[in-house]
mmCIF file of C-alpha atoms in Angstrom:
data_model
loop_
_atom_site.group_PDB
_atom_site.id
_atom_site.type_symbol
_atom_site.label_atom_id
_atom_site.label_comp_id
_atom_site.label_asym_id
_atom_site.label_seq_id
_atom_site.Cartn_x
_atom_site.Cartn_y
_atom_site.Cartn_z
ATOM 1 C CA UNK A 246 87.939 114.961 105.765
ATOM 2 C CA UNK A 247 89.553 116.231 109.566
ATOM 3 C CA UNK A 248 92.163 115.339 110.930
ATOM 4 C CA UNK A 249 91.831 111.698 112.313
ATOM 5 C CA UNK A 250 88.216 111.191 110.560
ATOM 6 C CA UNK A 251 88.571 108.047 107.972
ATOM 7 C CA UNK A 252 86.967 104.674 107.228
ATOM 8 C CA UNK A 253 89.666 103.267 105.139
ATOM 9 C CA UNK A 254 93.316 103.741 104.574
ATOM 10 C CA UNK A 255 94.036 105.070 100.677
ATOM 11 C CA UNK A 256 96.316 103.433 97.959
ATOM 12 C CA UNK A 257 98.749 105.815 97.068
ATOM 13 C CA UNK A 258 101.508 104.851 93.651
ATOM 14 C CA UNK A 259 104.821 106.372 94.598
ATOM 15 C CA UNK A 260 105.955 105.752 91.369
ATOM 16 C CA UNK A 261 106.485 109.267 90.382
ATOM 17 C CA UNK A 262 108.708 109.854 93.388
ATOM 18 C CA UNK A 263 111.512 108.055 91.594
ATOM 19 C CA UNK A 264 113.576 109.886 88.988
ATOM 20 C CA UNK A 265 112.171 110.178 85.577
ATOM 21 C CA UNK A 266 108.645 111.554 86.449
ATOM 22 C CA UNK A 267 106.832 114.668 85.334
ATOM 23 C CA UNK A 268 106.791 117.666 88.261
ATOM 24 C CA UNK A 269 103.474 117.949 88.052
ATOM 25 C CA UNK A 270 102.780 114.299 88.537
ATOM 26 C CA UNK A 271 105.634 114.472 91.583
ATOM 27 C CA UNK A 272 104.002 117.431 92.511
ATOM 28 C CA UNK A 273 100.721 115.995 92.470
ATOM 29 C CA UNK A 274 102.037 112.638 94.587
ATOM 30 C CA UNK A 275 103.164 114.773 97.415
ATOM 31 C CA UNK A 276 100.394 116.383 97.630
ATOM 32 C CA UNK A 277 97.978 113.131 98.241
ATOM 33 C CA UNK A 278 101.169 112.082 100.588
ATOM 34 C CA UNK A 279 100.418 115.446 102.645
ATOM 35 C CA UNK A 280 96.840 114.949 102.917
ATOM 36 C CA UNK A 281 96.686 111.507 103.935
ATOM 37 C CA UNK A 282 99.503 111.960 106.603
ATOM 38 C CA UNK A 283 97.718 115.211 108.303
ATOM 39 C CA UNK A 284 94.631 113.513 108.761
ATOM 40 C CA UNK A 285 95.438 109.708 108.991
ATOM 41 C CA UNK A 286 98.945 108.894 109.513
ATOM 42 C CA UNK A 287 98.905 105.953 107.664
ATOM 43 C CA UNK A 288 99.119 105.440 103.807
ATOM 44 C CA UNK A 289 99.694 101.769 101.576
ATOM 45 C CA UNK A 290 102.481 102.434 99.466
ATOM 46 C CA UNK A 291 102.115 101.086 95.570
ATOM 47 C CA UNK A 292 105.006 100.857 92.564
ATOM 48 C CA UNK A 293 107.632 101.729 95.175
ATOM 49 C CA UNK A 294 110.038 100.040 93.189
ATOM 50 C CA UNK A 295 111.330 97.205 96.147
ATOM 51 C CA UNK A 296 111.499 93.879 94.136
ATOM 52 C CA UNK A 297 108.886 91.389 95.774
ATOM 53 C CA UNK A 298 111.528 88.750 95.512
ATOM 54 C CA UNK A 299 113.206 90.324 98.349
ATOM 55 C CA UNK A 300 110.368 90.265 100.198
ATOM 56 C CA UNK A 301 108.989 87.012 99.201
ATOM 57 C CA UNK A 302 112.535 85.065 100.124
ATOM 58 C CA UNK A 303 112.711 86.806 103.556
ATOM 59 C CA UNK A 304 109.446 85.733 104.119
ATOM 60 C CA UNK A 305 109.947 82.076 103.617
ATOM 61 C CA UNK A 306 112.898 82.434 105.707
ATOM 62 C CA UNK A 307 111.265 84.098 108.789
ATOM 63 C CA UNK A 308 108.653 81.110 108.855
ATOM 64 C CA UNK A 309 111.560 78.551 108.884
ATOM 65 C CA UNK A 310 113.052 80.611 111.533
ATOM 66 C CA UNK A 311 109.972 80.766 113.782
ATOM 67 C CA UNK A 312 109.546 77.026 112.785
ATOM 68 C CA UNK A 313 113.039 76.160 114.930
ATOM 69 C CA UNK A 314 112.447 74.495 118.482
ATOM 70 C CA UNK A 315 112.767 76.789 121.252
ATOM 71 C CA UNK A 316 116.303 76.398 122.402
ATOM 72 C CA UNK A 317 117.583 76.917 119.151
ATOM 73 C CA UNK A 318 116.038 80.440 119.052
ATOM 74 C CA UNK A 319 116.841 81.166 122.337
ATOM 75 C CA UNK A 320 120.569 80.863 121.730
ATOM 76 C CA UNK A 321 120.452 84.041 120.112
ATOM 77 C CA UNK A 322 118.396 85.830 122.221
ATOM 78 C CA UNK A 323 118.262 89.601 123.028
ATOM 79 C CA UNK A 324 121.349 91.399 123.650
ATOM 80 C CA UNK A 325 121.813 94.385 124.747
ATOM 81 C CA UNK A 326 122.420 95.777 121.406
ATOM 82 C CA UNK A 327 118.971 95.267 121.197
ATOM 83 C CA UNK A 328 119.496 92.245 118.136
ATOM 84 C CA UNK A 329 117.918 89.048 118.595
ATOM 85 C CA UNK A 330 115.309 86.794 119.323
ATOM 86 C CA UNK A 331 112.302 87.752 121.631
ATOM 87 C CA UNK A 332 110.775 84.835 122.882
ATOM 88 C CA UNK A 333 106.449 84.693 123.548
ATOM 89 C CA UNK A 334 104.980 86.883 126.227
ATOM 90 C CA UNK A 335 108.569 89.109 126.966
ATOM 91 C CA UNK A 336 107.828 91.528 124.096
ATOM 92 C CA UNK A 337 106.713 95.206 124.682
ATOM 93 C CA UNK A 338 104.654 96.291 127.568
ATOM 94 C CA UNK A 339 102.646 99.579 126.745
ATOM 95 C CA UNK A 340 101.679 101.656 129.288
ATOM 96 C CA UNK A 341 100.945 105.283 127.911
ATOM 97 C CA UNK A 342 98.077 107.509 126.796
ATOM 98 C CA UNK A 343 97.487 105.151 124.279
ATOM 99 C CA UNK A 344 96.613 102.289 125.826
ATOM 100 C CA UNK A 345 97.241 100.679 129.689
ATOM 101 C CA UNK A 346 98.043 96.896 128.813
ATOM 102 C CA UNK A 347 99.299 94.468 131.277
ATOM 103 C CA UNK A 348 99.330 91.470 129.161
ATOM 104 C CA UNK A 349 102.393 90.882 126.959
ATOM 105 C CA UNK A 350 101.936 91.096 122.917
ATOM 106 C CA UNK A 351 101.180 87.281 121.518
ATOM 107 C CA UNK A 352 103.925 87.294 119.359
ATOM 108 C CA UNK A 353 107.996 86.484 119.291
ATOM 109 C CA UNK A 354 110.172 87.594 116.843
ATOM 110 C CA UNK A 355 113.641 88.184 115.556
ATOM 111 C CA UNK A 356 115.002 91.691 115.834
ATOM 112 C CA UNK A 357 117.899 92.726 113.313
ATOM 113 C CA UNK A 358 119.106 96.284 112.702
ATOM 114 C CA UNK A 359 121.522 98.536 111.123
ATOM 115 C CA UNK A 360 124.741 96.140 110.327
ATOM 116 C CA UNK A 361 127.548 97.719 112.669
ATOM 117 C CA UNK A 362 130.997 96.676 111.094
ATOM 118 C CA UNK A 363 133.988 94.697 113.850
ATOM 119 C CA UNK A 364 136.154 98.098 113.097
ATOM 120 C CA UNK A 365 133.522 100.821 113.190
ATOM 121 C CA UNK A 366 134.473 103.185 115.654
ATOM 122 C CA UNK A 367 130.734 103.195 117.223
ATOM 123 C CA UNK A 368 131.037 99.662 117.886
ATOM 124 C CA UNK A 369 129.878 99.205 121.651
ATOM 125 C CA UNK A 370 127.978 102.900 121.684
ATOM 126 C CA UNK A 371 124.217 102.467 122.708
ATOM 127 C CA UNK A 372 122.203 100.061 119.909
ATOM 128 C CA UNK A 373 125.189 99.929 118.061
ATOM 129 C CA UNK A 374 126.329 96.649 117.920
ATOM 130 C CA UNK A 375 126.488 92.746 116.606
ATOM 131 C CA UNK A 376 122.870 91.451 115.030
ATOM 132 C CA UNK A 377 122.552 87.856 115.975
ATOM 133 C CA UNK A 378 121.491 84.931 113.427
ATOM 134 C CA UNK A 379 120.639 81.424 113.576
ATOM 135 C CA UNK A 380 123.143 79.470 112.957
ATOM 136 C CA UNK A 381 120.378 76.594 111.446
ATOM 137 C CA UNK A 382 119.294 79.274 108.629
ATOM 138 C CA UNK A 383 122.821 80.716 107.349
ATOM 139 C CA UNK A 384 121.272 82.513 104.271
ATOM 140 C CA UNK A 385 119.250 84.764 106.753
ATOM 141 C CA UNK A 386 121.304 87.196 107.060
ATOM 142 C CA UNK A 387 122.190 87.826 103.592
ATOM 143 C CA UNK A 388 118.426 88.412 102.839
ATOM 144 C CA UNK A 389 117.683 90.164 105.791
ATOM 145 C CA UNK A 390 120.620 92.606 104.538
ATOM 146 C CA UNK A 391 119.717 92.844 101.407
ATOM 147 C CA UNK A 392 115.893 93.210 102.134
ATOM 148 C CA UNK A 393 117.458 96.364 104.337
ATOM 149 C CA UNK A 394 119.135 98.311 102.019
ATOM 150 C CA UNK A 395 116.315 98.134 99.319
ATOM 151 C CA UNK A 396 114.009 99.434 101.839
ATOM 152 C CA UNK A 397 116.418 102.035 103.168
ATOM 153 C CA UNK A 398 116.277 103.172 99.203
ATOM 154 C CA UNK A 399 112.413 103.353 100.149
ATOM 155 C CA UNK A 400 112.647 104.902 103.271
ATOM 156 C CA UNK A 401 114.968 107.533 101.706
ATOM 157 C CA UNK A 402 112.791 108.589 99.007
ATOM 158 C CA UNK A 403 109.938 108.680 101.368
ATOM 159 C CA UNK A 404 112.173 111.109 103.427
ATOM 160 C CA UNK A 405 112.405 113.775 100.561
ATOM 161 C CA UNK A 406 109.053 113.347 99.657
ATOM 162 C CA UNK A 407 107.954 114.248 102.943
ATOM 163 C CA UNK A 408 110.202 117.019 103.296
ATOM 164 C CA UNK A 409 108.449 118.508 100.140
ATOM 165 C CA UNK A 410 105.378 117.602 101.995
ATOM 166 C CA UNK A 411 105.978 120.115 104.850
ATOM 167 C CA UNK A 412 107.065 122.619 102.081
ATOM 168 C CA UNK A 413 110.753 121.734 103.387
ATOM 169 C CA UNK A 414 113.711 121.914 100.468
ATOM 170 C CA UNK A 415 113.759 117.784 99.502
ATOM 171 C CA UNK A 416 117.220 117.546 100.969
ATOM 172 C CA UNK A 417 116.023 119.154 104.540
ATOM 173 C CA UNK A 418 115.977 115.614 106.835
ATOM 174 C CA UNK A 419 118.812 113.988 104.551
ATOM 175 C CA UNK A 420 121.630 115.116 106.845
ATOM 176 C CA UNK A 421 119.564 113.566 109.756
ATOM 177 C CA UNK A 422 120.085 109.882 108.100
ATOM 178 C CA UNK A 423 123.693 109.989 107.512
ATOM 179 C CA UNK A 424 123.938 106.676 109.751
ATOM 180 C CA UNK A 425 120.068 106.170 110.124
ATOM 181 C CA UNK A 426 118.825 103.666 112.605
ATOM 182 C CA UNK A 427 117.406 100.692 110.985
ATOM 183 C CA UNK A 428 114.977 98.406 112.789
ATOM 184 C CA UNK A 429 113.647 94.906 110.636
ATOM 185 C CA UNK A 430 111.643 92.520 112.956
ATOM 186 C CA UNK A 431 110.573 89.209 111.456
ATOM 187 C CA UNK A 432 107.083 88.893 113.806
ATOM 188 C CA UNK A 433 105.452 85.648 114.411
ATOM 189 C CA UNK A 434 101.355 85.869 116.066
ATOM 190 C CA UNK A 435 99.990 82.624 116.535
ATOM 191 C CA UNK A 436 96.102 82.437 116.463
ATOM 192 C CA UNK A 437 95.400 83.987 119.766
ATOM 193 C CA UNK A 438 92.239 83.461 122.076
ATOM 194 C CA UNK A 439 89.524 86.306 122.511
ATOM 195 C CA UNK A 440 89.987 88.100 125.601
ATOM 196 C CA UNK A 441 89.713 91.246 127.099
ATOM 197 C CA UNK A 442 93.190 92.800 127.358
ATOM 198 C CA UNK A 443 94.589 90.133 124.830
ATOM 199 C CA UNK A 444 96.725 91.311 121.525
ATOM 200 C CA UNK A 445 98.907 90.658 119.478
ATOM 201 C CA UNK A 446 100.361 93.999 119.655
ATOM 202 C CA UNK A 447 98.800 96.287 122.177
ATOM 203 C CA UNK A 448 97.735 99.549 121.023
ATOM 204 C CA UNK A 449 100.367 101.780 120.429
ATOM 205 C CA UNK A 450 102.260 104.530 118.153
ATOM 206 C CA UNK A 451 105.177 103.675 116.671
ATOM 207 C CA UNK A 452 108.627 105.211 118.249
ATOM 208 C CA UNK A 453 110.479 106.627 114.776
ATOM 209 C CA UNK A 454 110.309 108.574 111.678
ATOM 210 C CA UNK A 455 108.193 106.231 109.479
ATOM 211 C CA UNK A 456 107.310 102.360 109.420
ATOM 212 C CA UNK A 457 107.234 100.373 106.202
ATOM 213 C CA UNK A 458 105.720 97.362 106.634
ATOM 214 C CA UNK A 459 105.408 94.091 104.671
ATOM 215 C CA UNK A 460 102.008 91.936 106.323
ATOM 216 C CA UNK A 461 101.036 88.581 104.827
ATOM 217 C CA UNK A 462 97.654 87.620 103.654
ATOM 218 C CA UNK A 463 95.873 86.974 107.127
ATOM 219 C CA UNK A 464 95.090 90.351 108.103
ATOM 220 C CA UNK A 465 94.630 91.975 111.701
ATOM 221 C CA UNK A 466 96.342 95.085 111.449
ATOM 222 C CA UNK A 467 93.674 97.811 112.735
ATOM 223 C CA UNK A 468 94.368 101.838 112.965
ATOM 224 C CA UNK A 469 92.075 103.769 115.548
ATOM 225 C CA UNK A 470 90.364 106.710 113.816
ATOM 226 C CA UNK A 471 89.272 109.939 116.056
ATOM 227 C CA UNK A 472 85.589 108.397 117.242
ATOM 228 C CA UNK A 473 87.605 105.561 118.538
ATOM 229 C CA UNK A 474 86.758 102.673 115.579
ATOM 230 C CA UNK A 475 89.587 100.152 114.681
ATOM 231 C CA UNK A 476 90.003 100.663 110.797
ATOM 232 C CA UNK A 477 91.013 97.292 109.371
ATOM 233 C CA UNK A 478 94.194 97.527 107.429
ATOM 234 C CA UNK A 479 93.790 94.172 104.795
ATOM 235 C CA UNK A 480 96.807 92.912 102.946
ATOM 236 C CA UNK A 481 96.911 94.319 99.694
ATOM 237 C CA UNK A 482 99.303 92.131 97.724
ATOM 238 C CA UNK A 483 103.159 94.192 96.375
ATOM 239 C CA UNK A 484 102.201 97.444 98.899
ATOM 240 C CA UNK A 485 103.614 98.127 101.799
ATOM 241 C CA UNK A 486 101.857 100.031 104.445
ATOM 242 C CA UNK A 487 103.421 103.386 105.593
ATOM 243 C CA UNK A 488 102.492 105.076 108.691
ATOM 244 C CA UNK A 489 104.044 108.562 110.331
ATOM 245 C CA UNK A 490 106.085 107.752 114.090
ATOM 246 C CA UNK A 491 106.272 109.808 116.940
ATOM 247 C CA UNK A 492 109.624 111.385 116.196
ATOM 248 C CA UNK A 493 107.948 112.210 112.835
ATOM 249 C CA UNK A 494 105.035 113.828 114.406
ATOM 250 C CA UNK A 495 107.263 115.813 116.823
ATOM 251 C CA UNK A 496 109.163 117.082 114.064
ATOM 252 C CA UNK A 497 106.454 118.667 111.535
ATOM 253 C CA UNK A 498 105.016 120.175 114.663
ATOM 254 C CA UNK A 499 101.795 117.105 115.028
ATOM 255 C CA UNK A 500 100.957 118.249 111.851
ATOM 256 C CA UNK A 501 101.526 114.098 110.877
ATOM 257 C CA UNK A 502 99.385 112.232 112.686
ATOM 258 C CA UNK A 503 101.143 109.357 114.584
ATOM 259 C CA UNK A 504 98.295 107.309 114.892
ATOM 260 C CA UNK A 505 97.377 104.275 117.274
ATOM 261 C CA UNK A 506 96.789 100.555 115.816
ATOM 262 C CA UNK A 507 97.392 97.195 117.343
ATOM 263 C CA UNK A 508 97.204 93.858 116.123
ATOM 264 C CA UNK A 509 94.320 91.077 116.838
ATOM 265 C CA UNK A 510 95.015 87.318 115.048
ATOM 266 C CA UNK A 511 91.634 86.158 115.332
ATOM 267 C CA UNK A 512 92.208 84.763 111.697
ATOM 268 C CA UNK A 513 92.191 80.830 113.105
ATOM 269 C CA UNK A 514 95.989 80.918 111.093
ATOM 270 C CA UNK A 515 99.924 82.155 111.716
ATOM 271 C CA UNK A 516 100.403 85.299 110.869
ATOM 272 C CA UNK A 517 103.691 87.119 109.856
ATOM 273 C CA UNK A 518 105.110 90.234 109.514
ATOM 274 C CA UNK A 519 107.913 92.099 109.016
ATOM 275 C CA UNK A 520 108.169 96.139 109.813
ATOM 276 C CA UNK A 521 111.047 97.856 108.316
ATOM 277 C CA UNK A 522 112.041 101.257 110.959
ATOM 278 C CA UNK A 523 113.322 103.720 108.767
ATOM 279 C CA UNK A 524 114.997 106.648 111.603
ATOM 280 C CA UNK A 525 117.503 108.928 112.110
ATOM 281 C CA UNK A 526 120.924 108.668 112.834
ATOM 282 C CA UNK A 527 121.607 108.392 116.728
ATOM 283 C CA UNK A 528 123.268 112.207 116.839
ATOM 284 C CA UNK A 529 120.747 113.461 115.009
ATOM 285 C CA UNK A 530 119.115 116.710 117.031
ATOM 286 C CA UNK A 531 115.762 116.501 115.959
ATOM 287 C CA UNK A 532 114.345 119.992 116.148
ATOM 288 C CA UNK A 533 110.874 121.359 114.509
ATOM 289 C CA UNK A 534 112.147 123.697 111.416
ATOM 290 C CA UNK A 535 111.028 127.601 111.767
ATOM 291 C CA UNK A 536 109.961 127.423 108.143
ATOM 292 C CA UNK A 537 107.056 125.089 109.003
ATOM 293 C CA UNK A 538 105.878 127.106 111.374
ATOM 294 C CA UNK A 539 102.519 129.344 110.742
ATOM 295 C CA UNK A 540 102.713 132.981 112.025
ATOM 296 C CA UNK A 541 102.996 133.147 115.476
ATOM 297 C CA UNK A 542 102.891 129.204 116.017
ATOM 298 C CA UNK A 543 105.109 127.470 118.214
ATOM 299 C CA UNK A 544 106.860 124.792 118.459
ATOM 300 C CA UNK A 545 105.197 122.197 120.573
ATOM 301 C CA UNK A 546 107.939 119.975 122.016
ATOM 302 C CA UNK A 547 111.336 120.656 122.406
ATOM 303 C CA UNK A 548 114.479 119.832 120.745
ATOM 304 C CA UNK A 549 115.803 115.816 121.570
ATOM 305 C CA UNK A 550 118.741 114.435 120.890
ATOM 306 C CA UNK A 551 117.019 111.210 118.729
ATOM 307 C CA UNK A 552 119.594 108.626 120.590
ATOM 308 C CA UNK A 553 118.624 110.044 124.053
ATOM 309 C CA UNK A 554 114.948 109.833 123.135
ATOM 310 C CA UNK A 555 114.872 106.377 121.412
ATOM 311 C CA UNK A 556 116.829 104.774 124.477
ATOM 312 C CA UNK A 557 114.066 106.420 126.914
ATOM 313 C CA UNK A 558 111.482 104.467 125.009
ATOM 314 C CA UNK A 559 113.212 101.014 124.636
ATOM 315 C CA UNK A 560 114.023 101.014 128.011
ATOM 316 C CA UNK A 561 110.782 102.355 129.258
ATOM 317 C CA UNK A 562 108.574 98.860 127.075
ATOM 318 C CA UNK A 563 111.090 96.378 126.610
ATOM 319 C CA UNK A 564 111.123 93.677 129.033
ATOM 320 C CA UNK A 565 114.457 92.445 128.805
ATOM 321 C CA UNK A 566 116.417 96.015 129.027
ATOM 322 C CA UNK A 567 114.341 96.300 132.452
ATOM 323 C CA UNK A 568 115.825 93.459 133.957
ATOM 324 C CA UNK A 569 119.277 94.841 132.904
ATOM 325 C CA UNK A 570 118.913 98.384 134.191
#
């Protein structure tokens, strides 16, 4: 199969990433995780050891959130910390090779990310500051935070496992997540009308590293292959679905596909998600490795500073940091 040809996106049990497994059944993992990330980008994740009780609770927890009136979300809306609600119809505007989209997404959500504590010294520093929760739902927070760190455990082992994937040591992007930059949004679509230019998420690539994300069971996640067909992504119940972001892409040289997909709830129902952004720290120089390299290859794109490049795009598709610059 080339790179970008596929009908479906593969099941792949990460089990024997964890410790305990046989090399040649680790071996034999990362290999199906390099295959499926060169030539689709995107991969369900299966026996990845996150208890669905996590998931499950902030689930039921996002829906009561959405479920508040208006003003009650809107007390804690988007700072400049980028934490917070995001109100219908101010989400992001994509404008890129990807797609040109004038309509806001049909969606709101609530945006929580890396917990930054009162004494940390990179309190006030770009994105690194206070998440905001509703004051109606005080046992939010506690699963949102504890939903976090299991799937930072996740994202880590994901991080080795793709090292070995580029034929990197496992330890190579470790340093580069000292501090990583966490991203959990808990999305709410509402059944949204057919019409040209209309989505619940525009097209688009994500930003980061990699995207781990929990869907519930009404569907209308779709990944663009290379002739240009949206590839449904169904809810398969206890996986998550992984897919390979920009900064990702950049750094193995493109040789991970960052790959388009959007969002249409045509399902008649609510749907509900909740992406986990598993990225470097903000310092982090993010540079393609030599070793990667084939003779006399290239790098393609240059070295970035990952704060510098991750503020560019925020600022560039979020409505609200517009309006402030």
């Amino acid at each position: 199969m080339g790179r970008g040809e596929f009908s479906n996106i593969p099941v792949l049990d990460v089990s024997p990433l964890r410790g305990g497994a046989r090399p040649e059944d680790r071996a034999g993992t990362v290999a199906e995780l390099r295959r499926t990330l060169e030539t689709i980008g995107f991969v369900y994740l299966a026996d990845h050891g996150v208890p669905a009780e996590l998931g499950e609770r902030l689930h039921r927890l996002s829906v009561k959130f959405h479920d508040l009136p208006a003003e009650a979300k809107l007390r804690i809306r988007m700072n400049g910390a980028h934490r917070g609600y995001m109100p219908f119809s101010t989400s992001t505007i994509v404008t890129s090779s990807v797609a040109n989209v004038t309509k806001p997404n049909q969606s709101e959500s609530l945006m929580v990310m890396h917990d930054v504590a009162e004494d940390d010294p990179a309190l006030g520093e770009p994105l690194q500051g206070p998440n905001q929760w509703p004051a109606e739902i005080p046992e939010l927070r506690q699963a949102a935070l504890d939903y976090m760190r299991a799937m930072s455990a996740l994202g880590r082992d994901m991080a080795v496992a793709i090292a070995e994937a580029l034929g990197l040591p496992p330890t190579y992007f470790l340093p580069h997540f000292d501090r990583p930059t966490l991203f959990l949004r808990l999305l709410h679509y509402p059944e949204q009308r057919r019409e040209e230019g209309l989505f619940g998420s525009a097209p688009h690539t994500d930003y980061g590293f990699i995207t781990l994300l929990a869907q519930d069971s009404v569907g209308g996640l779709e990944v663009r292959n290379r002739a240009g067909d949206w590839i449904p992504a169904p809810p398969i119940p206890t996986t998550f679905v992984m897919n390979v972001g920009d900064i990702l892409a950049r750094w193995s040289n493109d040789r991970f596909a960052s790959t388009p997909h959007r969002v249409l709830n045509l399902s008649g129902r609510e749907r509900y998600s909740q992406p986990f952004f598993y990225d470097p720290s903000m310092d982090s120089v993010v540079d393609c490795p030599a070793a990667i390299l084939a003779p006399g290859e290239a790098p393609r794109h240059p070295p970035v500073r990952y704060g510098d490049y991750l503020l560019d795009r925020l600022n560039k598709n979020y409505e609200y940091r517009k309006k402030a610059s």
